[in-house]
């Protein structure tokens, strides 16, 4: 089961202190957007989730299939166009891979759990707790 993530006010105008289990990290807005620039923005974390999940999924699959994948560099950019979040994911596969292996790895990238969550139906239940 996934650990819950907690957010609460941090230092400065918009910084948030995040924690999950024993891990602690920050989120903030860029200085140009009224924040302190002390951590990735929520949208950057969303992009990071997709990038990390893609890379992990490729590493696990390539390892299981004994492919010579030395690294998978994944860059995600998100922009909002006409009320639609548009994700651009660039993947660089490094290693001695055939064209067929590269094609298969790109198919596998589209099956990573975060890709499936973002592309599928999402429900958010918001509740006030005491």
Short mmCIF file of C-alpha atoms in Angstrom, two decimals:
data_model
loop_
_atom_site.label_atom_id
_atom_site.label_comp_id
_atom_site.label_asym_id
_atom_site.label_seq_id
_atom_site.Cartn_x
_atom_site.Cartn_y
_atom_site.Cartn_z
CA UNK A 1 0.00 0.00 0.00
CA UNK A 2 1.24 3.48 -0.84
CA UNK A 3 2.23 5.71 2.06
CA UNK A 4 0.05 8.78 2.50
CA UNK A 5 1.55 12.15 1.62
CA UNK A 6 1.04 15.06 4.00
CA UNK A 7 1.39 18.76 3.17
CA UNK A 8 1.38 21.73 5.51
CA UNK A 9 2.48 25.37 5.39
CA UNK A 10 6.23 25.93 5.32
CA UNK A 11 8.35 29.09 5.29
CA UNK A 12 7.67 32.07 3.05
CA UNK A 13 4.59 32.92 1.05
CA UNK A 14 3.79 29.56 -0.62
CA UNK A 15 6.27 26.90 0.51
CA UNK A 16 4.74 23.60 1.60
CA UNK A 17 6.41 21.02 3.85
CA UNK A 18 5.68 17.56 2.50
CA UNK A 19 6.24 14.21 4.16
CA UNK A 20 5.60 10.55 3.45
CA UNK A 21 6.76 8.06 6.03
CA UNK A 22 10.16 9.27 7.27
CA UNK A 23 10.87 11.26 4.07
CA UNK A 24 10.59 15.06 4.14
CA UNK A 25 10.68 17.38 1.12
CA UNK A 26 9.43 20.77 -0.04
CA UNK A 27 7.19 22.19 -2.71
CA UNK A 28 7.03 25.86 -3.63
CA UNK A 29 6.16 28.20 -6.46
CA UNK A 30 8.74 29.97 -8.57
CA UNK A 31 9.77 33.44 -7.39
CA UNK A 32 8.14 34.93 -10.51
CA UNK A 33 4.85 33.35 -9.39
CA UNK A 34 4.98 34.63 -5.82
CA UNK A 35 6.84 31.77 -4.18
CA UNK A 36 10.31 31.37 -2.78
CA UNK A 37 11.59 28.88 -5.34
CA UNK A 38 12.71 26.47 -2.59
CA UNK A 39 11.34 23.32 -4.21
CA UNK A 40 9.58 21.90 -7.22
CA UNK A 41 6.09 23.20 -7.94
CA UNK A 42 3.13 20.81 -7.66
CA UNK A 43 3.05 20.57 -11.47
CA UNK A 44 6.77 19.75 -11.50
CA UNK A 45 6.12 16.97 -8.99
CA UNK A 46 3.37 15.69 -11.28
CA UNK A 47 5.84 15.65 -14.18
CA UNK A 48 8.46 14.04 -11.93
CA UNK A 49 6.00 11.29 -10.98
CA UNK A 50 5.44 10.44 -14.64
CA UNK A 51 9.15 10.64 -15.50
CA UNK A 52 10.28 8.53 -12.53
CA UNK A 53 7.55 5.92 -13.01
CA UNK A 54 8.36 5.63 -16.72
CA UNK A 55 12.07 5.19 -16.08
CA UNK A 56 11.49 2.65 -13.26
CA UNK A 57 9.06 0.66 -15.39
CA UNK A 58 11.52 0.56 -18.29
CA UNK A 59 14.36 -0.53 -15.99
CA UNK A 60 12.31 -3.35 -14.45
CA UNK A 61 11.04 -4.59 -17.82
CA UNK A 62 14.45 -4.45 -19.52
CA UNK A 63 16.03 -6.28 -16.59
CA UNK A 64 13.37 -9.01 -16.68
CA UNK A 65 13.84 -9.43 -20.43
CA UNK A 66 17.67 -9.28 -20.22
CA UNK A 67 17.82 -6.24 -22.53
CA UNK A 68 21.00 -4.15 -22.61
CA UNK A 69 19.30 -0.97 -21.37
CA UNK A 70 21.99 1.07 -19.61
CA UNK A 71 19.81 4.10 -18.92
CA UNK A 72 16.45 5.61 -19.76
CA UNK A 73 16.42 9.40 -19.59
CA UNK A 74 12.85 10.67 -19.40
CA UNK A 75 11.97 14.37 -19.69
CA UNK A 76 8.39 15.47 -19.04
CA UNK A 77 6.98 18.89 -19.84
CA UNK A 78 3.44 19.95 -18.97
CA UNK A 79 1.58 22.88 -20.47
CA UNK A 80 -2.04 23.89 -20.21
CA UNK A 81 -3.72 24.54 -23.57
CA UNK A 82 -7.46 25.28 -23.84
CA UNK A 83 -8.14 23.84 -20.35
CA UNK A 84 -6.29 20.62 -21.21
CA UNK A 85 -3.08 19.54 -19.49
CA UNK A 86 -0.73 18.47 -22.29
CA UNK A 87 2.13 16.20 -21.25
CA UNK A 88 5.13 15.82 -23.55
CA UNK A 89 7.34 12.89 -22.57
CA UNK A 90 10.71 12.54 -24.32
CA UNK A 91 12.50 9.23 -23.74
CA UNK A 92 16.15 8.57 -24.55
CA UNK A 93 17.10 4.89 -24.41
CA UNK A 94 20.81 4.25 -23.88
CA UNK A 95 22.28 0.83 -24.53
CA UNK A 96 22.81 -1.78 -27.20
CA UNK A 97 19.16 -2.21 -28.19
CA UNK A 98 17.58 -3.44 -31.41
CA UNK A 99 14.86 -1.44 -33.13
CA UNK A 100 12.34 -4.07 -31.97
CA UNK A 101 13.50 -3.72 -28.34
CA UNK A 102 13.22 0.07 -28.55
CA UNK A 103 9.69 -0.19 -29.97
CA UNK A 104 8.70 -2.60 -27.20
CA UNK A 105 10.17 -0.32 -24.50
CA UNK A 106 8.12 2.62 -25.81
CA UNK A 107 4.99 0.42 -25.61
CA UNK A 108 5.96 -0.48 -22.03
CA UNK A 109 6.48 3.22 -21.16
CA UNK A 110 2.79 3.78 -21.94
CA UNK A 111 1.89 1.06 -19.42
CA UNK A 112 3.63 2.59 -16.39
CA UNK A 113 1.19 2.98 -13.46
CA UNK A 114 1.36 6.80 -13.36
CA UNK A 115 0.73 7.03 -17.13
CA UNK A 116 -2.29 4.75 -16.67
CA UNK A 117 -3.54 6.82 -13.71
CA UNK A 118 -3.18 10.12 -15.56
CA UNK A 119 -4.69 8.82 -18.80
CA UNK A 120 -7.52 6.97 -17.06
CA UNK A 121 -10.46 8.08 -15.01
CA UNK A 122 -9.54 9.82 -11.75
CA UNK A 123 -11.74 10.35 -8.73
CA UNK A 124 -10.81 12.73 -5.91
CA UNK A 125 -12.72 12.47 -2.64
CA UNK A 126 -12.27 15.58 -0.48
CA UNK A 127 -13.35 15.48 3.15
CA UNK A 128 -12.93 17.73 6.16
CA UNK A 129 -11.32 16.02 9.16
CA UNK A 130 -11.09 17.24 12.75
#
